[in-house]
PDB file of C-alpha atoms and ligand atoms in Angstrom:
ATOM      1  CA  MET A   1     -26.012 -27.295 -18.252  1.00 53.00           C
ATOM      2  CA  SER A   2     -25.717 -24.083 -20.240  1.00 67.00           C
ATOM      3  CA  ASP A   3     -24.597 -21.032 -18.243  1.00 77.00           C
ATOM      4  CA  SER A   4     -26.819 -18.673 -20.262  1.00 89.00           C
ATOM      5  CA  ASP A   5     -29.002 -16.334 -18.202  1.00 97.00           C
ATOM      6  CA  THR A   6     -31.780 -16.628 -20.805  1.00 98.00           C
ATOM      7  CA  ILE A   7     -32.964 -19.657 -18.808  1.00 98.00           C
ATOM      8  CA  LEU A   8     -32.995 -19.558 -15.015  1.00 98.00           C
ATOM      9  CA  SER A   9     -32.501 -23.043 -13.639  1.00 98.00           C
ATOM     10  CA  ALA A  10     -32.834 -24.293 -10.076  1.00 98.00           C
ATOM     11  CA  LEU A  11     -33.227 -27.750  -8.542  1.00 98.00           C
ATOM     12  CA  ALA A  12     -35.082 -28.034  -5.221  1.00 98.00           C
ATOM     13  CA  ASP A  13     -37.336 -30.719  -3.720  1.00 98.00           C
ATOM     14  CA  GLY A  14     -36.772 -32.891  -6.799  1.00 98.00           C
ATOM     15  CA  VAL A  15     -38.178 -30.172  -9.087  1.00 98.00           C
ATOM     16  CA  LEU A  16     -36.045 -28.642 -11.813  1.00 98.00           C
ATOM     17  CA  SER A  17     -37.470 -25.151 -12.347  1.00 98.00           C
ATOM     18  CA  LEU A  18     -36.734 -23.729 -15.787  1.00 98.00           C
ATOM     19  CA  THR A  19     -37.705 -20.086 -16.263  1.00 98.00           C
ATOM     20  CA  LEU A  20     -37.689 -18.465 -19.710  1.00 98.00           C
ATOM     21  CA  ASN A  21     -35.817 -15.252 -19.008  1.00 98.00           C
ATOM     22  CA  ARG A  22     -35.937 -12.644 -21.760  1.00 98.00           C
ATOM     23  CA  PRO A  23     -38.748 -10.593 -20.220  1.00 98.00           C
ATOM     24  CA  ASP A  24     -38.081  -7.424 -22.250  1.00 98.00           C
ATOM     25  CA  LYS A  25     -38.832  -9.528 -25.382  1.00 98.00           C
ATOM     26  CA  LEU A  26     -41.731 -11.384 -23.753  1.00 98.00           C
ATOM     27  CA  ASN A  27     -39.425 -14.423 -23.473  1.00 98.00           C
ATOM     28  CA  SER A  28     -39.383 -14.914 -27.223  1.00 98.00           C
ATOM     29  CA  PHE A  29     -36.943 -17.566 -28.419  1.00 98.00           C
ATOM     30  CA  ASN A  30     -33.529 -16.737 -29.798  1.00 98.00           C
ATOM     31  CA  GLU A  31     -30.890 -19.387 -30.405  1.00 97.00           C
ATOM     32  CA  GLU A  32     -29.220 -18.823 -27.043  1.00 98.00           C
ATOM     33  CA  MET A  33     -32.470 -19.397 -25.143  1.00 98.00           C
ATOM     34  CA  HIS A  34     -33.249 -22.456 -27.275  1.00 98.00           C
ATOM     35  CA  LEU A  35     -29.894 -24.038 -26.460  1.00 98.00           C
ATOM     36  CA  ALA A  36     -30.186 -23.212 -22.761  1.00 98.00           C
ATOM     37  CA  LEU A  37     -33.717 -24.635 -22.519  1.00 98.00           C
ATOM     38  CA  ARG A  38     -32.632 -27.739 -24.365  1.00 98.00           C
ATOM     39  CA  ALA A  39     -29.757 -28.166 -21.923  1.00 98.00           C
ATOM     40  CA  GLY A  40     -32.261 -27.940 -19.058  1.00 98.00           C
ATOM     41  CA  PHE A  41     -34.471 -30.685 -20.492  1.00 98.00           C
ATOM     42  CA  GLU A  42     -31.425 -32.824 -21.339  1.00 98.00           C
ATOM     43  CA  ARG A  43     -30.405 -32.547 -17.694  1.00 98.00           C
ATOM     44  CA  ALA A  44     -33.922 -33.578 -16.660  1.00 98.00           C
ATOM     45  CA  HIS A  45     -33.546 -36.702 -18.804  1.00 98.00           C
ATOM     46  CA  LYS A  46     -30.158 -37.677 -17.353  1.00 98.00           C
ATOM     47  CA  ASP A  47     -30.193 -36.489 -13.717  1.00 98.00           C
ATOM     48  CA  ALA A  48     -31.916 -38.933 -11.338  1.00 97.00           C
ATOM     49  CA  ASP A  49     -32.256 -36.124  -8.773  1.00 98.00           C
ATOM     50  CA  VAL A  50     -34.683 -34.402 -11.142  1.00 98.00           C
ATOM     51  CA  ARG A  51     -38.083 -36.030 -10.513  1.00 98.00           C
ATOM     52  CA  ALA A  52     -40.259 -33.323 -12.170  1.00 98.00           C
ATOM     53  CA  VAL A  53     -39.844 -30.146 -14.221  1.00 98.00           C
ATOM     54  CA  LEU A  54     -41.590 -26.802 -13.747  1.00 99.00           C
ATOM     55  CA  LEU A  55     -41.504 -24.532 -16.811  1.00 99.00           C
ATOM     56  CA  THR A  56     -42.555 -20.878 -16.560  1.00 99.00           C
ATOM     57  CA  GLY A  57     -41.658 -17.397 -17.793  1.00 98.00           C
ATOM     58  CA  ALA A  58     -40.112 -14.330 -16.162  1.00 98.00           C
ATOM     59  CA  GLY A  59     -41.949 -11.020 -16.204  1.00 98.00           C
ATOM     60  CA  ARG A  60     -45.428 -10.375 -17.585  1.00 98.00           C
ATOM     61  CA  GLY A  61     -45.434 -12.992 -20.363  1.00 98.00           C
ATOM     62  CA  PHE A  62     -44.832 -16.719 -20.734  1.00 98.00           C
ATOM     63  CA  SER A  63     -43.395 -16.610 -24.272  1.00 99.00           C
ATOM     64  CA  ALA A  64     -44.167 -14.748 -27.506  1.00 98.00           C
ATOM     65  CA  GLY A  65     -42.716 -17.597 -29.598  1.00 98.00           C
ATOM     66  CA  GLN A  66     -39.904 -16.971 -32.056  1.00 98.00           C
ATOM     67  CA  ASP A  67     -37.937 -13.717 -31.621  1.00 98.00           C
ATOM     68  CA  LEU A  68     -38.991 -11.895 -34.775  1.00 97.00           C
ATOM     69  CA  GLY A  69     -36.065  -9.514 -34.340  1.00 95.00           C
ATOM     70  CA  ASP A  70     -33.930 -12.409 -35.613  1.00 93.00           C
ATOM     71  CA  ARG A  71     -36.140 -12.806 -38.679  1.00 92.00           C
ATOM     72  CA  ASP A  72     -35.915  -9.437 -40.431  1.00 91.00           C
ATOM     73  CA  PRO A  73     -36.747 -10.283 -44.100  1.00 91.00           C
ATOM     74  CA  ARG A  74     -34.904  -7.151 -45.210  1.00 92.00           C
ATOM     75  CA  LYS A  75     -31.711  -8.919 -44.140  1.00 91.00           C
ATOM     76  CA  GLY A  76     -32.402 -12.134 -46.072  1.00 91.00           C
ATOM     77  CA  THR A  77     -34.808 -15.058 -46.045  1.00 91.00           C
ATOM     78  CA  PRO A  78     -34.139 -17.604 -43.321  1.00 90.00           C
ATOM     79  CA  ASP A  79     -34.751 -21.323 -43.875  1.00 95.00           C
ATOM     80  CA  LEU A  80     -37.484 -21.831 -41.291  1.00 97.00           C
ATOM     81  CA  GLY A  81     -37.567 -25.572 -41.947  1.00 97.00           C
ATOM     82  CA  HIS A  82     -33.983 -25.646 -40.745  1.00 96.00           C
ATOM     83  CA  THR A  83     -34.761 -23.739 -37.532  1.00 96.00           C
ATOM     84  CA  ILE A  84     -37.759 -25.955 -36.807  1.00 98.00           C
ATOM     85  CA  GLU A  85     -35.647 -29.061 -37.349  1.00 98.00           C
ATOM     86  CA  THR A  86     -32.737 -27.683 -35.320  1.00 98.00           C
ATOM     87  CA  PHE A  87     -34.526 -26.030 -32.403  1.00 98.00           C
ATOM     88  CA  TYR A  88     -38.294 -26.443 -31.970  1.00 98.00           C
ATOM     89  CA  ASN A  89     -38.681 -30.104 -32.929  1.00 98.00           C
ATOM     90  CA  PRO A  90     -35.888 -31.357 -30.644  1.00 98.00           C
ATOM     91  CA  LEU A  91     -37.390 -29.355 -27.766  1.00 98.00           C
ATOM     92  CA  LEU A  92     -40.843 -30.846 -28.302  1.00 98.00           C
ATOM     93  CA  ARG A  93     -39.385 -34.343 -28.490  1.00 98.00           C
ATOM     94  CA  LEU A  94     -37.423 -33.779 -25.277  1.00 98.00           C
ATOM     95  CA  ILE A  95     -40.560 -32.639 -23.427  1.00 98.00           C
ATOM     96  CA  ARG A  96     -42.759 -35.452 -24.703  1.00 98.00           C
ATOM     97  CA  SER A  97     -40.187 -38.234 -24.262  1.00 98.00           C
ATOM     98  CA  LEU A  98     -39.174 -37.190 -20.730  1.00 98.00           C
ATOM     99  CA  GLU A  99     -40.619 -39.914 -18.488  1.00 97.00           C
ATOM    100  CA  LYS A 100     -41.057 -37.479 -15.602  1.00 98.00           C
ATOM    101  CA  PRO A 101     -43.915 -34.993 -15.136  1.00 98.00           C
ATOM    102  CA  VAL A 102     -43.534 -31.579 -16.782  1.00 98.00           C
ATOM    103  CA  VAL A 103     -45.683 -28.883 -15.164  1.00 99.00           C
ATOM    104  CA  CYS A 104     -46.073 -25.613 -17.049  1.00 99.00           C
ATOM    105  CA  ALA A 105     -47.135 -22.371 -15.349  1.00 99.00           C
ATOM    106  CA  VAL A 106     -48.267 -19.908 -18.010  1.00 99.00           C
ATOM    107  CA  ASN A 107     -47.815 -16.612 -16.220  1.00 98.00           C
ATOM    108  CA  GLY A 108     -48.975 -14.347 -19.074  1.00 98.00           C
ATOM    109  CA  VAL A 109     -49.383 -14.230 -22.833  1.00 98.00           C
ATOM    110  CA  ALA A 110     -48.295 -17.360 -24.716  1.00 99.00           C
ATOM    111  CA  ALA A 111     -48.100 -16.755 -28.463  1.00 98.00           C
ATOM    112  CA  GLY A 112     -46.915 -18.781 -31.456  1.00 98.00           C
ATOM    113  CA  ALA A 113     -44.511 -21.505 -30.433  1.00 98.00           C
ATOM    114  CA  GLY A 114     -44.866 -20.220 -26.857  1.00 98.00           C
ATOM    115  CA  ALA A 115     -48.497 -21.383 -26.786  1.00 98.00           C
ATOM    116  CA  ASN A 116     -47.792 -24.747 -28.371  1.00 98.00           C
ATOM    117  CA  ILE A 117     -44.872 -25.497 -26.047  1.00 98.00           C
ATOM    118  CA  ALA A 118     -47.245 -24.856 -23.121  1.00 98.00           C
ATOM    119  CA  PHE A 119     -49.832 -27.225 -24.638  1.00 98.00           C
ATOM    120  CA  ALA A 120     -47.163 -29.933 -25.047  1.00 98.00           C
ATOM    121  CA  CYS A 121     -46.372 -30.046 -21.325  1.00 98.00           C
ATOM    122  CA  ASP A 122     -48.038 -32.675 -19.127  1.00 98.00           C
ATOM    123  CA  ILE A 123     -49.992 -30.458 -16.740  1.00 98.00           C
ATOM    124  CA  THR A 124     -50.413 -26.821 -17.728  1.00 99.00           C
ATOM    125  CA  LEU A 125     -51.785 -24.197 -15.374  1.00 99.00           C
ATOM    126  CA  ALA A 126     -52.332 -20.617 -16.476  1.00 99.00           C
ATOM    127  CA  ALA A 127     -52.888 -17.304 -14.758  1.00 98.00           C
ATOM    128  CA  ARG A 128     -56.459 -16.131 -15.297  1.00 98.00           C
ATOM    129  CA  SER A 129     -55.089 -13.083 -17.147  1.00 98.00           C
ATOM    130  CA  ALA A 130     -53.020 -15.203 -19.568  1.00 98.00           C
ATOM    131  CA  ARG A 131     -53.961 -15.467 -23.249  1.00 98.00           C
ATOM    132  CA  PHE A 132     -53.049 -18.111 -25.820  1.00 98.00           C
ATOM    133  CA  ILE A 133     -52.539 -16.924 -29.391  1.00 98.00           C
ATOM    134  CA  GLN A 134     -51.789 -18.988 -32.508  1.00 98.00           C
ATOM    135  CA  ALA A 135     -49.949 -15.917 -33.792  1.00 98.00           C
ATOM    136  CA  PHE A 136     -48.561 -17.747 -36.839  1.00 98.00           C
ATOM    137  CA  ALA A 137     -51.603 -16.755 -38.931  1.00 98.00           C
ATOM    138  CA  LYS A 138     -50.731 -13.073 -38.497  1.00 98.00           C
ATOM    139  CA  ILE A 139     -47.359 -13.468 -40.209  1.00 98.00           C
ATOM    140  CA  GLY A 140     -48.139 -16.080 -42.843  1.00 98.00           C
ATOM    141  CA  LEU A 141     -46.785 -19.104 -40.993  1.00 98.00           C
ATOM    142  CA  VAL A 142     -48.113 -22.511 -40.018  1.00 98.00           C
ATOM    143  CA  PRO A 143     -48.524 -23.531 -36.351  1.00 98.00           C
ATOM    144  CA  ASP A 144     -45.442 -25.438 -35.236  1.00 98.00           C
ATOM    145  CA  SER A 145     -44.075 -26.958 -32.031  1.00 98.00           C
ATOM    146  CA  GLY A 146     -46.657 -29.712 -32.347  1.00 98.00           C
ATOM    147  CA  GLY A 147     -49.587 -27.284 -32.661  1.00 98.00           C
ATOM    148  CA  THR A 148     -51.168 -28.933 -35.693  1.00 98.00           C
ATOM    149  CA  TRP A 149     -50.940 -32.304 -33.912  1.00 98.00           C
ATOM    150  CA  ASN A 150     -51.989 -31.239 -30.425  1.00 97.00           C
ATOM    151  CA  LEU A 151     -54.725 -28.710 -31.174  1.00 98.00           C
ATOM    152  CA  PRO A 152     -57.148 -30.975 -33.087  1.00 98.00           C
ATOM    153  CA  ARG A 153     -56.563 -33.776 -30.584  1.00 97.00           C
ATOM    154  CA  LEU A 154     -57.208 -31.543 -27.598  1.00 97.00           C
ATOM    155  CA  VAL A 155     -60.081 -29.386 -28.857  1.00 98.00           C
ATOM    156  CA  GLY A 156     -61.334 -30.985 -32.104  1.00 98.00           C
ATOM    157  CA  GLU A 157     -60.900 -29.861 -35.684  1.00 98.00           C
ATOM    158  CA  ALA A 158     -63.423 -27.010 -35.688  1.00 98.00           C
ATOM    159  CA  ARG A 159     -61.886 -25.167 -32.753  1.00 98.00           C
ATOM    160  CA  ALA A 160     -58.334 -26.010 -33.840  1.00 98.00           C
ATOM    161  CA  LYS A 161     -58.918 -24.513 -37.266  1.00 98.00           C
ATOM    162  CA  ALA A 162     -60.613 -21.415 -35.892  1.00 98.00           C
ATOM    163  CA  LEU A 163     -57.784 -20.790 -33.406  1.00 98.00           C
ATOM    164  CA  ALA A 164     -55.094 -21.349 -36.020  1.00 98.00           C
ATOM    165  CA  LEU A 165     -56.716 -19.465 -38.896  1.00 98.00           C
ATOM    166  CA  THR A 166     -57.886 -16.403 -36.949  1.00 98.00           C
ATOM    167  CA  ALA A 167     -55.095 -16.071 -34.353  1.00 98.00           C
ATOM    168  CA  GLU A 168     -57.759 -14.802 -31.958  1.00 98.00           C
ATOM    169  CA  PRO A 169     -56.564 -14.770 -28.340  1.00 98.00           C
ATOM    170  CA  LEU A 170     -58.034 -17.462 -26.103  1.00 98.00           C
ATOM    171  CA  ASP A 171     -58.374 -16.647 -22.408  1.00 98.00           C
ATOM    172  CA  ALA A 172     -57.108 -19.077 -19.783  1.00 98.00           C
ATOM    173  CA  GLU A 173     -60.552 -19.975 -18.428  1.00 98.00           C
ATOM    174  CA  THR A 174     -61.787 -20.973 -21.893  1.00 98.00           C
ATOM    175  CA  ALA A 175     -58.541 -22.844 -22.588  1.00 98.00           C
ATOM    176  CA  ALA A 176     -59.209 -24.862 -19.433  1.00 98.00           C
ATOM    177  CA  ASN A 177     -62.875 -25.449 -20.313  1.00 98.00           C
ATOM    178  CA  TRP A 178     -61.859 -26.652 -23.778  1.00 98.00           C
ATOM    179  CA  GLY A 179     -59.246 -29.065 -22.400  1.00 98.00           C
ATOM    180  CA  LEU A 180     -56.161 -27.271 -23.725  1.00 98.00           C
ATOM    181  CA  ILE A 181     -54.806 -26.814 -20.214  1.00 98.00           C
ATOM    182  CA  TRP A 182     -55.566 -28.240 -16.780  1.00 98.00           C
ATOM    183  CA  ARG A 183     -56.654 -25.149 -14.810  1.00 98.00           C
ATOM    184  CA  ALA A 184     -56.870 -21.366 -14.796  1.00 98.00           C
ATOM    185  CA  ILE A 185     -55.636 -19.978 -11.474  1.00 98.00           C
ATOM    186  CA  ASP A 186     -55.895 -16.524  -9.912  1.00 98.00           C
ATOM    187  CA  ASP A 187     -52.781 -14.625 -10.988  1.00 98.00           C
ATOM    188  CA  ASP A 188     -51.410 -14.120  -7.480  1.00 98.00           C
ATOM    189  CA  LYS A 189     -51.761 -17.835  -6.660  1.00 98.00           C
ATOM    190  CA  LEU A 190     -50.379 -19.310  -9.899  1.00 98.00           C
ATOM    191  CA  MET A 191     -46.751 -19.844  -8.912  1.00 98.00           C
ATOM    192  CA  ASP A 192     -47.541 -21.174  -5.422  1.00 98.00           C
ATOM    193  CA  GLU A 193     -50.005 -23.687  -6.872  1.00 98.00           C
ATOM    194  CA  ALA A 194     -47.694 -24.704  -9.714  1.00 99.00           C
ATOM    195  CA  LYS A 195     -44.747 -25.200  -7.343  1.00 98.00           C
ATOM    196  CA  ALA A 196     -46.856 -27.199  -4.886  1.00 98.00           C
ATOM    197  CA  LEU A 197     -48.107 -29.421  -7.710  1.00 98.00           C
ATOM    198  CA  ALA A 198     -44.586 -29.983  -9.089  1.00 98.00           C
ATOM    199  CA  ILE A 199     -43.226 -30.813  -5.621  1.00 98.00           C
ATOM    200  CA  ARG A 200     -46.114 -33.221  -4.995  1.00 98.00           C
ATOM    201  CA  LEU A 201     -45.472 -34.999  -8.295  1.00 98.00           C
ATOM    202  CA  ALA A 202     -41.695 -35.101  -7.689  1.00 98.00           C
ATOM    203  CA  ALA A 203     -42.292 -36.827  -4.345  1.00 98.00           C
ATOM    204  CA  GLY A 204     -44.573 -39.373  -6.004  1.00 98.00           C
ATOM    205  CA  PRO A 205     -43.851 -42.713  -7.715  1.00 98.00           C
ATOM    206  CA  THR A 206     -42.242 -40.988 -10.682  1.00 98.00           C
ATOM    207  CA  LYS A 207     -41.242 -44.263 -12.345  1.00 97.00           C
ATOM    208  CA  GLY A 208     -44.941 -45.164 -12.660  1.00 98.00           C
ATOM    209  CA  LEU A 209     -45.892 -41.581 -13.534  1.00 98.00           C
ATOM    210  CA  GLY A 210     -43.389 -41.669 -16.387  1.00 98.00           C
ATOM    211  CA  LEU A 211     -44.800 -44.944 -17.700  1.00 98.00           C
ATOM    212  CA  THR A 212     -48.317 -43.478 -17.432  1.00 98.00           C
ATOM    213  CA  LYS A 213     -47.227 -40.496 -19.526  1.00 98.00           C
ATOM    214  CA  ARG A 214     -45.814 -42.875 -22.156  1.00 98.00           C
ATOM    215  CA  ALA A 215     -49.047 -44.880 -22.269  1.00 98.00           C
ATOM    216  CA  ILE A 216     -51.357 -41.886 -22.594  1.00 98.00           C
ATOM    217  CA  GLN A 217     -49.246 -40.371 -25.346  1.00 98.00           C
ATOM    218  CA  ALA A 218     -49.125 -43.678 -27.239  1.00 98.00           C
ATOM    219  CA  ALA A 219     -52.947 -43.817 -27.226  1.00 97.00           C
ATOM    220  CA  ALA A 220     -53.037 -41.046 -29.825  1.00 94.00           C
ATOM    221  CA  THR A 221     -51.812 -43.423 -32.517  1.00 95.00           C
ATOM    222  CA  ASN A 222     -52.512 -46.924 -31.096  1.00 98.00           C
ATOM    223  CA  SER A 223     -55.526 -49.136 -31.718  1.00 98.00           C
ATOM    224  CA  LEU A 224     -57.373 -50.391 -28.602  1.00 98.00           C
ATOM    225  CA  ASP A 225     -55.663 -53.786 -29.007  1.00 98.00           C
ATOM    226  CA  GLU A 226     -52.241 -52.186 -29.214  1.00 98.00           C
ATOM    227  CA  GLN A 227     -53.010 -50.024 -26.202  1.00 98.00           C
ATOM    228  CA  LEU A 228     -54.215 -52.988 -24.131  1.00 98.00           C
ATOM    229  CA  ASP A 229     -50.956 -54.788 -24.925  1.00 98.00           C
ATOM    230  CA  LEU A 230     -48.968 -51.704 -24.006  1.00 98.00           C
ATOM    231  CA  GLU A 231     -50.825 -51.405 -20.672  1.00 98.00           C
ATOM    232  CA  ARG A 232     -49.949 -55.034 -19.939  1.00 98.00           C
ATOM    233  CA  ASP A 233     -46.266 -54.462 -20.696  1.00 98.00           C
ATOM    234  CA  LEU A 234     -46.006 -51.203 -18.767  1.00 98.00           C
ATOM    235  CA  GLN A 235     -47.914 -52.630 -15.795  1.00 98.00           C
ATOM    236  CA  ARG A 236     -45.454 -55.513 -15.739  1.00 98.00           C
ATOM    237  CA  GLU A 237     -42.590 -53.006 -15.647  1.00 98.00           C
ATOM    238  CA  ALA A 238     -44.305 -50.871 -12.981  1.00 98.00           C
ATOM    239  CA  GLY A 239     -44.998 -53.978 -10.905  1.00 98.00           C
ATOM    240  CA  HIS A 240     -41.261 -54.634 -10.695  1.00 98.00           C
ATOM    241  CA  SER A 241     -40.480 -51.105  -9.498  1.00 98.00           C
ATOM    242  CA  ALA A 242     -39.288 -50.278  -6.008  1.00 98.00           C
ATOM    243  CA  ASP A 243     -41.961 -47.566  -5.864  1.00 98.00           C
ATOM    244  CA  TYR A 244     -44.744 -50.119  -6.334  1.00 98.00           C
ATOM    245  CA  ALA A 245     -43.314 -52.292  -3.538  1.00 98.00           C
ATOM    246  CA  GLU A 246     -43.041 -49.224  -1.314  1.00 98.00           C
ATOM    247  CA  GLY A 247     -46.562 -48.004  -2.165  1.00 98.00           C
ATOM    248  CA  VAL A 248     -48.221 -51.313  -1.321  1.00 98.00           C
ATOM    249  CA  THR A 249     -46.063 -51.913   1.775  1.00 98.00           C
ATOM    250  CA  ALA A 250     -46.851 -48.418   3.062  1.00 98.00           C
ATOM    251  CA  PHE A 251     -50.564 -49.033   2.479  1.00 98.00           C
ATOM    252  CA  LEU A 252     -50.434 -52.324   4.391  1.00 98.00           C
ATOM    253  CA  GLU A 253     -48.419 -50.746   7.203  1.00 98.00           C
ATOM    254  CA  LYS A 254     -50.780 -47.720   7.289  1.00 98.00           C
ATOM    255  CA  ARG A 255     -47.957 -45.200   6.819  1.00 98.00           C
ATOM    256  CA  LYS A 256     -46.963 -42.567   4.256  1.00 97.00           C
ATOM    257  CA  PRO A 257     -44.951 -44.026   1.341  1.00 98.00           C
ATOM    258  CA  GLU A 258     -41.467 -42.782   0.583  1.00 98.00           C
ATOM    259  CA  PHE A 259     -41.047 -43.059  -3.158  1.00 98.00           C
ATOM    260  CA  LYS A 260     -37.644 -42.922  -4.829  1.00 96.00           C
ATOM    261  CA  GLY A 261     -38.644 -42.795  -8.504  1.00 96.00           C
ATOM    262  CA  GLN A 262     -37.195 -46.281  -9.092  1.00 96.00           C
TER     263      GLN A 262
HETATM  264  O1  LIG B   1     -38.839 -18.419 -37.259  1.00 72.62           O
HETATM  265  C1  LIG B   1     -38.824 -19.619 -37.034  1.00 72.62           C
HETATM  266  O2  LIG B   1     -37.807 -20.176 -36.580  1.00 72.62           O
HETATM  267  C2  LIG B   1     -40.056 -20.427 -37.266  1.00 72.62           C
HETATM  268  C3  LIG B   1     -40.744 -20.648 -35.976  1.00 72.62           C
HETATM  269  C4  LIG B   1     -41.721 -19.842 -35.577  1.00 72.62           C
HETATM  270  C5  LIG B   1     -42.345 -20.003 -34.249  1.00 72.62           C
HETATM  271  C6  LIG B   1     -43.200 -18.823 -33.846  1.00 72.62           C
HETATM  272  O3  LIG B   1     -43.416 -18.673 -32.674  1.00 72.62           O
HETATM  273  S1  LIG B   1     -43.806 -17.766 -35.057  1.00 72.62           S
HETATM  274  C7  LIG B   1     -44.750 -16.591 -34.094  1.00 72.62           C
HETATM  275  C8  LIG B   1     -43.871 -15.475 -33.560  1.00 72.62           C
HETATM  276  N1  LIG B   1     -44.558 -14.684 -32.576  1.00 72.62           N
HETATM  277  C9  LIG B   1     -45.433 -13.732 -32.887  1.00 72.62           C
HETATM  278  O4  LIG B   1     -45.758 -13.504 -34.030  1.00 72.62           O
HETATM  279  C10 LIG B   1     -45.973 -12.918 -31.730  1.00 72.62           C
HETATM  280  C11 LIG B   1     -45.501 -11.462 -31.837  1.00 72.62           C
HETATM  281  N2  LIG B   1     -45.912 -10.726 -30.664  1.00 72.62           N
HETATM  282  C12 LIG B   1     -47.167 -10.251 -30.508  1.00 72.62           C
HETATM  283  O5  LIG B   1     -48.044 -10.454 -31.320  1.00 72.62           O
HETATM  284  C13 LIG B   1     -47.436  -9.476 -29.256  1.00 72.62           C
HETATM  285  O6  LIG B   1     -46.204  -9.028 -28.735  1.00 72.62           O
HETATM  286  C14 LIG B   1     -48.168 -10.300 -28.177  1.00 72.62           C
HETATM  287  C15 LIG B   1     -49.613 -10.535 -28.624  1.00 72.62           C
HETATM  288  C16 LIG B   1     -47.479 -11.631 -27.901  1.00 72.62           C
HETATM  289  C17 LIG B   1     -48.186  -9.481 -26.856  1.00 72.62           C
HETATM  290  O7  LIG B   1     -48.686  -8.208 -27.105  1.00 72.62           O
HETATM  291  P1  LIG B   1     -48.486  -7.074 -26.002  1.00 72.62           P
HETATM  292  O8  LIG B   1     -49.223  -5.868 -26.505  1.00 72.62           O
HETATM  293  O9  LIG B   1     -48.862  -7.614 -24.685  1.00 72.62           O
HETATM  294  O10 LIG B   1     -46.911  -6.792 -25.938  1.00 72.62           O
HETATM  295  P2  LIG B   1     -46.018  -5.996 -26.999  1.00 72.62           P
HETATM  296  O11 LIG B   1     -45.988  -4.556 -26.648  1.00 72.62           O
HETATM  297  O12 LIG B   1     -46.421  -6.352 -28.392  1.00 72.62           O
HETATM  298  O13 LIG B   1     -44.578  -6.646 -26.740  1.00 72.62           O
HETATM  299  C18 LIG B   1     -43.759  -6.256 -25.632  1.00 72.62           C
HETATM  300  C19 LIG B   1     -42.340  -6.239 -26.113  1.00 72.62           C
HETATM  301  O14 LIG B   1     -41.958  -7.543 -26.506  1.00 72.62           O
HETATM  302  C20 LIG B   1     -42.160  -5.359 -27.336  1.00 72.62           C
HETATM  303  O15 LIG B   1     -40.863  -4.803 -27.292  1.00 72.62           O
HETATM  304  P3  LIG B   1     -40.654  -3.183 -27.100  1.00 72.62           P
HETATM  305  O16 LIG B   1     -41.417  -2.523 -28.190  1.00 72.62           O
HETATM  306  O17 LIG B   1     -41.225  -2.924 -25.736  1.00 72.62           O
HETATM  307  O18 LIG B   1     -39.168  -3.028 -27.173  1.00 72.62           O
HETATM  308  C21 LIG B   1     -42.252  -6.331 -28.467  1.00 72.62           C
HETATM  309  O19 LIG B   1     -41.597  -5.908 -29.633  1.00 72.62           O
HETATM  310  C22 LIG B   1     -41.527  -7.534 -27.849  1.00 72.62           C
HETATM  311  N3  LIG B   1     -41.946  -8.772 -28.498  1.00 72.62           N
HETATM  312  C23 LIG B   1     -43.138  -9.380 -28.408  1.00 72.62           C
HETATM  313  N4  LIG B   1     -43.167 -10.474 -29.140  1.00 72.62           N
HETATM  314  C24 LIG B   1     -41.968 -10.567 -29.727  1.00 72.62           C
HETATM  315  C25 LIG B   1     -41.180  -9.478 -29.314  1.00 72.62           C
HETATM  316  N5  LIG B   1     -39.934  -9.278 -29.752  1.00 72.62           N
HETATM  317  C26 LIG B   1     -39.445 -10.205 -30.615  1.00 72.62           C
HETATM  318  N6  LIG B   1     -40.135 -11.268 -31.034  1.00 72.62           N
HETATM  319  C27 LIG B   1     -41.389 -11.485 -30.625  1.00 72.62           C
HETATM  320  N7  LIG B   1     -42.051 -12.596 -31.042  1.00 72.62           N
END
């Protein structure tokens, strides 16, 4: 793990909590925070004690996307393709390929890459006061961090284009009604609800939950035939898991299951 304080990291109850921690810059991404967040997700991939991840932000915002202080054009033109390839794309791939649930608690404004990282998580809750902004349009950029892939799939082309071309803020309630996130929660209850959800998932049959995540994500590009074959293969794998044996045994014995994520 990175020892940077730009990401606060704590493991408890099987949940790895990763908190974006540059609150004076609305948790915008600089290279140090990128590397620290990546280290957190790499740990989640490797560490069997991590059964779920909870991603949130410190202070009044979730994330304002790229730190524009690092992008002053008066000091030269950066190669943004290089930074996408080096930082944002690996992060998105780590989140999507992690076969454990990733809960995101959007505690305040989520702009640019900050919004699209939130949309890439598995279950995203947002404080009622939070706003989502495809801020790229305000500075001449293209939505990244999977935005152009996720937005049309989640809300359809008309809404995706309007969000991306106007950069108008979207409130949390509407984001939930449109299917961009799971739920809008009263601000003072957000973190309690997000933690409870992450702990519940971490105590669940995380092997099967991970396979479920893989299947649902594959549906975006599979035909029905391909998806039916994938369901067969993944069900076979799930059926051999210790968690499946425990779940059925516990049901038959009328007791609470104790899943191990195996
Ligand atoms: O470059 C690449 O590698 C390519 C990848 C790009 C990915 C991207 O994310 S591009 C999009 C970058 N983000 C933005 O364009 C958003 C810029 N921020 C805003 O539009 C607004 O700050 C918000 C709408 C997000 C929030 O507005 P508000 O009024 O609630 O807060 P504020 O007063 O604007 O910001 C508070 C502080 O955070 C302020 O600092 P100060 O003046 O108090 O010292 C502000 O400068 C700072 N801040 C906010 N966003 C950023 C930021 N500092 C650096 N970078 C930011 N993105």
